[in-house]
CSV table of C-alpha atoms in Angstrom, one decimal:
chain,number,residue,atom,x,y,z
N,1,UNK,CA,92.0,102.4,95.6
N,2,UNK,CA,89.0,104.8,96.5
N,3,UNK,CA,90.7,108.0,95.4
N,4,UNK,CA,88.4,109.7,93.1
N,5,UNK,CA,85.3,107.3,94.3
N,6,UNK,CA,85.0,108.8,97.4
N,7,UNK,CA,87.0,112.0,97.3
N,8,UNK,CA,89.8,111.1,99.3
N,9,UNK,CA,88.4,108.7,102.1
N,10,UNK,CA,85.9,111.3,102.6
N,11,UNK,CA,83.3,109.6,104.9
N,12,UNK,CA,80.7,111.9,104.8
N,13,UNK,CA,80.3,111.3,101.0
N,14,UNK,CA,80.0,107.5,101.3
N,15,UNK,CA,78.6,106.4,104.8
N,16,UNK,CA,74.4,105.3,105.2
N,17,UNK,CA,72.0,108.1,105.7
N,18,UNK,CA,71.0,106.4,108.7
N,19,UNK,CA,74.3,107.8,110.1
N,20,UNK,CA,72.5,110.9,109.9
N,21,UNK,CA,75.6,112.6,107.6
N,22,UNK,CA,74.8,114.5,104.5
N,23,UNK,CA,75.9,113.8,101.6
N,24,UNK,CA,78.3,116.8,100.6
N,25,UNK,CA,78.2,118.3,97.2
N,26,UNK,CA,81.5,119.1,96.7
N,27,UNK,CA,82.9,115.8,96.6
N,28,UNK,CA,85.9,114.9,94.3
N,29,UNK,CA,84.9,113.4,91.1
N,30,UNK,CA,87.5,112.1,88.0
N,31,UNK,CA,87.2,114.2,84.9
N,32,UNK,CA,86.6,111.0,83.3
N,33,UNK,CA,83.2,110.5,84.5
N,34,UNK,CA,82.1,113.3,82.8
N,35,UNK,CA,81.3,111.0,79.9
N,36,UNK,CA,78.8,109.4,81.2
N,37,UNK,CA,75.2,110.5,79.8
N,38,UNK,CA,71.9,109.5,80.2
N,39,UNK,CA,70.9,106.3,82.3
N,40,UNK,CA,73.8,106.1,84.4
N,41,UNK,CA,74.7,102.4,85.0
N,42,UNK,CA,76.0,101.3,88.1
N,43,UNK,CA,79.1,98.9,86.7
N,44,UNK,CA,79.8,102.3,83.9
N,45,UNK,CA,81.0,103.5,87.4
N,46,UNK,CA,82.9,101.0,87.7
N,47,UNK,CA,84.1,100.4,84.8
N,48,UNK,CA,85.0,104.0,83.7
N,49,UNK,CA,86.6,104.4,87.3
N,50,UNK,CA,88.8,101.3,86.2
N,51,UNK,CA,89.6,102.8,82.7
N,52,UNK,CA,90.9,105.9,85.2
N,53,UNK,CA,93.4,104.0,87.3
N,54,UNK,CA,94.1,100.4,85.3
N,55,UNK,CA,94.0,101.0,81.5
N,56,UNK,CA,91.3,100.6,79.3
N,57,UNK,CA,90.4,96.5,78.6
N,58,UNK,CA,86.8,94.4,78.5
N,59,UNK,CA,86.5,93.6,82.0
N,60,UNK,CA,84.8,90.3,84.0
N,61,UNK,CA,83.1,90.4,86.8
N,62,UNK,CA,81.5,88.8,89.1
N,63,UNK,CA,78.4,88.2,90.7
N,64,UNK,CA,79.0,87.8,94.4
N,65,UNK,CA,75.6,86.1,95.8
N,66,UNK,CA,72.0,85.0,94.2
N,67,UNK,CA,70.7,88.0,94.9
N,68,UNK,CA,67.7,89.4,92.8
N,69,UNK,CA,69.4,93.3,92.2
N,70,UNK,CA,72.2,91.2,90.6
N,71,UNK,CA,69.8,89.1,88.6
N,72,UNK,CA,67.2,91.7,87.9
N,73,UNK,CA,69.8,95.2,87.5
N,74,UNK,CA,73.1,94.0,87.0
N,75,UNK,CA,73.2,91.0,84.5
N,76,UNK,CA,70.6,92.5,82.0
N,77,UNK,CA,72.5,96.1,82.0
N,78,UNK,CA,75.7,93.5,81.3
N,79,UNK,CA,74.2,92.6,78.2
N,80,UNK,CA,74.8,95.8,76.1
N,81,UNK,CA,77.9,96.9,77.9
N,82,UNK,CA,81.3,97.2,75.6
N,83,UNK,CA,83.8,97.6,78.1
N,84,UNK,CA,82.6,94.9,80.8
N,85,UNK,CA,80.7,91.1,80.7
N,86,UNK,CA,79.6,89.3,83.8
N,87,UNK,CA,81.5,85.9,83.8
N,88,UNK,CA,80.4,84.4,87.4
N,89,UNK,CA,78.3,83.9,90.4
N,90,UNK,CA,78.5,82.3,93.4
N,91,UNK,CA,76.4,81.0,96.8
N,92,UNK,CA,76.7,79.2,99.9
N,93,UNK,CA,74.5,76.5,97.9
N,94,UNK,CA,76.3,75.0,95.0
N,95,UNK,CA,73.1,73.7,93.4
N,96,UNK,CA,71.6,77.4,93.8
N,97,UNK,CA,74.8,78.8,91.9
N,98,UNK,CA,74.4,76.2,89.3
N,99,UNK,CA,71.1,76.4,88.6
N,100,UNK,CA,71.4,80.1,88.4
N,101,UNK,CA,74.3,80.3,86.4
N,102,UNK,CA,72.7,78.1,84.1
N,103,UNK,CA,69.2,79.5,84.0
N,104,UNK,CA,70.9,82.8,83.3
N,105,UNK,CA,73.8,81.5,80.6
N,106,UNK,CA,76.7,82.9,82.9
N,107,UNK,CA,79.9,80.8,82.4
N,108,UNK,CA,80.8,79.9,85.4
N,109,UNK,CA,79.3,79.4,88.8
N,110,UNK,CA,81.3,78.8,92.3
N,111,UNK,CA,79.6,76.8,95.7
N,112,UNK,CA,81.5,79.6,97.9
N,113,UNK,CA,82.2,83.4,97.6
N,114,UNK,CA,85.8,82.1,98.5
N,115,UNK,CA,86.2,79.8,95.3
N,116,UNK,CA,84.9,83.1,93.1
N,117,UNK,CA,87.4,85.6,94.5
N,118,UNK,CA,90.2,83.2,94.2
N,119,UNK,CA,89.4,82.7,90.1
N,120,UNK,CA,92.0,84.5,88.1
N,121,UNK,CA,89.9,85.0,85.4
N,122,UNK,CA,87.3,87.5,87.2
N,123,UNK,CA,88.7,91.6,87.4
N,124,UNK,CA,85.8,92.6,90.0
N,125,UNK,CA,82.7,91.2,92.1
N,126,UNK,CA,79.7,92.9,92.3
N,127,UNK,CA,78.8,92.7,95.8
N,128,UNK,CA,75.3,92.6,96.7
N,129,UNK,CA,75.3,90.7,99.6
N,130,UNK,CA,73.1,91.9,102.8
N,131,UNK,CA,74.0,95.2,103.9
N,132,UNK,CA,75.2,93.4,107.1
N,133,UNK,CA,78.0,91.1,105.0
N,134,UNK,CA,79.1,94.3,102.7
N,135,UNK,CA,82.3,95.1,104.9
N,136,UNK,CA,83.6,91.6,105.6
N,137,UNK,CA,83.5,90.4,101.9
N,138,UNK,CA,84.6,93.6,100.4
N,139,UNK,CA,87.5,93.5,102.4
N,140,UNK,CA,88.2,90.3,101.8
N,141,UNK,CA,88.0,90.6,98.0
N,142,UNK,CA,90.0,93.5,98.2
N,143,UNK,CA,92.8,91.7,99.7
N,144,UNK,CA,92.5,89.3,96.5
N,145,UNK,CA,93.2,91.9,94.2
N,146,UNK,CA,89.9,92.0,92.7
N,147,UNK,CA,87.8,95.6,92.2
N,148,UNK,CA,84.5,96.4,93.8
N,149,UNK,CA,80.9,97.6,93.0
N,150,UNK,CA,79.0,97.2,96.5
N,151,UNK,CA,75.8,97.6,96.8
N,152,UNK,CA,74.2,100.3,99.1
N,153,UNK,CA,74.5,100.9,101.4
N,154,UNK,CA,78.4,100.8,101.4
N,155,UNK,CA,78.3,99.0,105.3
N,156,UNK,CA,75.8,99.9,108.1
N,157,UNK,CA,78.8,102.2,110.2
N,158,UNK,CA,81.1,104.6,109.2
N,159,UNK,CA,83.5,102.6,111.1
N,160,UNK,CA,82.9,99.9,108.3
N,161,UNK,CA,83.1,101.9,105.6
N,162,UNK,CA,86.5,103.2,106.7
N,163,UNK,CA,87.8,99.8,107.0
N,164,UNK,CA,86.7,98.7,103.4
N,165,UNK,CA,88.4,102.5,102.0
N,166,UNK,CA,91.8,100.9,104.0
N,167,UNK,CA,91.3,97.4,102.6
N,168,UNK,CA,90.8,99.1,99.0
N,169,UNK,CA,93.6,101.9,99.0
N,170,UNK,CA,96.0,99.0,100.7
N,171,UNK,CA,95.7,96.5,97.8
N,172,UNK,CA,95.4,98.9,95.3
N,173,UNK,CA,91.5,98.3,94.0
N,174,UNK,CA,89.0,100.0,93.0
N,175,UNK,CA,86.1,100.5,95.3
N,176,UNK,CA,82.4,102.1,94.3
N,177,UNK,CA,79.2,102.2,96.0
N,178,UNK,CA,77.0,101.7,93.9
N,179,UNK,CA,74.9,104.8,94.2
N,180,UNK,CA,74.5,106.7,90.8
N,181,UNK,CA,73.2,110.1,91.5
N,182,UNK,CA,76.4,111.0,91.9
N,183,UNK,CA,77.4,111.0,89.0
N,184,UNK,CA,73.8,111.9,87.1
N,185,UNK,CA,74.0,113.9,84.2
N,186,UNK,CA,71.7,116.5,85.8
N,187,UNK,CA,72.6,116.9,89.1
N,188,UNK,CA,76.3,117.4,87.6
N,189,UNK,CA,74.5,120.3,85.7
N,190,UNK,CA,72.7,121.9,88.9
N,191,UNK,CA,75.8,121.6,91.0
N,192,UNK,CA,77.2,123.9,87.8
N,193,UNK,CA,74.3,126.0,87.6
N,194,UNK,CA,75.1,126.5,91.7
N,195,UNK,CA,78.4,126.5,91.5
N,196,UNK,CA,78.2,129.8,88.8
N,197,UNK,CA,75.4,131.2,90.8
N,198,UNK,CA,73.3,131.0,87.9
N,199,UNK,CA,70.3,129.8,89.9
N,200,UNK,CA,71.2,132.3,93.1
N,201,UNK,CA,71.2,131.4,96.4
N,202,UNK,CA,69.9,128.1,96.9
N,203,UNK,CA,67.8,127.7,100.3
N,204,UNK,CA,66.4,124.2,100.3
N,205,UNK,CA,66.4,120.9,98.0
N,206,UNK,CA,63.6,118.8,98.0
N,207,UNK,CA,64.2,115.1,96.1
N,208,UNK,CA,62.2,112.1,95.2
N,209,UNK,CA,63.1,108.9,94.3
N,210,UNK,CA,60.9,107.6,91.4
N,211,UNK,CA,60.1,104.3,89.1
N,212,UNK,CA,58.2,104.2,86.4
C-alpha cells in the first residue's frame, strides 16, 4: 500500500517534475521515519516503511534489471544493512544475469523479470528499469505480492503513477519512490524551523543537487 509513502495517493508529491507539479511540503510522513539520520538510504525507505505496515524481519530483495544504479547504489549500500540483503537479479539475457550475479556474489539470478517476481523467497524488487518500463513492471510486481522501491522518476505521467498507487494499495504492497530528500534529516528540520515560524516568512528556496 502507498499510505504513508505518498500521503494518501497524493499525486502532487510523487509525479516527475517534468509534469510541471511541485512537490508539496506538507506531505504525510509515518512517525517511523523519523529514525532515520544521516545518509538517508534509499531501501532504509523501504525497509523502515515495511517495518511500519508488515512487522519487523530481515528482508530480500531483489534486483529487477542489470542496471548500473542497482550495481553501483543499491548492492554496495546492501552490504551494511541489518534489516534487508539483496538475494536476486534478473535480465532479458540469462547469461547477462549470470554473469552478473556471479561477478557480484548475489545468490540467485533469473533470465526474465517474470521468473524473479514469481520466486517466493524475494520480499521486494528494486525496480530500476527505464523510466519508460517503471509502471508496467511495478504493477505487475505488485500484483505478485511483492513490495517496491522504483527508481525515479516514479513513471513519466501522472496517469502512470496513479495506476501503480492502485496496483499497490489493491494488493496490499508497499510502494516508494526512491527519492530521499524526503525524508532528509535536514529538510525534516527546516520544514520544523517553518513550520514554528522560527525562520519567518519564507519567500523563496533555492536548491542544488551536489556530489562530491
Amino acid at each position: 500500500m502507498s499510505l504513508g509513502v505518498y500521503g494518501r495517493n497524493d499525486l502532487k508529491s510523487c509525479v516527475p517534475r517534468r509534469c510541471r507539479w511541485r512537490w508539496r511540503v506538507g506531505a504525510i510522513i509515518p512517525d517511523s521515519f523519523a529514525k532515520l539520520s544521516g545518509h538517508i538510504d534509499c531501501r532504509a525507505l523501504l525497509t523502515v516503511s515495511l517495518e511500519t505496515t508488515h512487522g519487523t524481519r530481515r528482508r530480500s530483495l531483489g534486483l529487477l534489471s542489470t542496471a548500473q544504479i542497482g550495481l553501483n547504489a543499491h548492492l554496495p549500500a546492501s552490504y551494511g544493512s541489518k534489516n534487508s540483503e539483496i538475494v536476486s537479479i534478473s535480465s532479458r539475457d540469462a547469461a547477462k544475469a549470470e554473469a552478473t550475479a556471479k561477478k557480484h556474489n548475489i545468490e540467485r539470478w533469473y533470465g526474465s523479470y517474470e521468473e524473479q517476481l514469481a520466486d517466493p523467497n524475494t520480499d521486494a524488487i528494486i525496480n530500476s528499469l527505464p523510466n519508460g518500463m517503471h509502471c508496467e513492471w511495478t504493477i505487475k510486481a505488485a500484483e505478485a505480492g511483492k513490495h517496491i522501491l522504483c527508481e525515479k522518476p516514479l513513471a513519466v505521467s501522472a496517469e502512470e503513477c496513479q495506476r501503480m498507487i492502485d496496483a499497490a494499495n489493491a494488493n496490499n504492497v508497499v510502494l516508494v519512490e526512491a527519492f530521499t530528500p524526503r525524508w532528509n534529516p535536514h529538510l525534516r528540520m527546516a520544514r520544523k524551523l517553518i513550520a514554528e515560524g522560527a525562520i519567518g516568512s519564507i519567500q523563496t528556496i533555492d536548491a542544488a543537487l551536489c556530489f562530491n
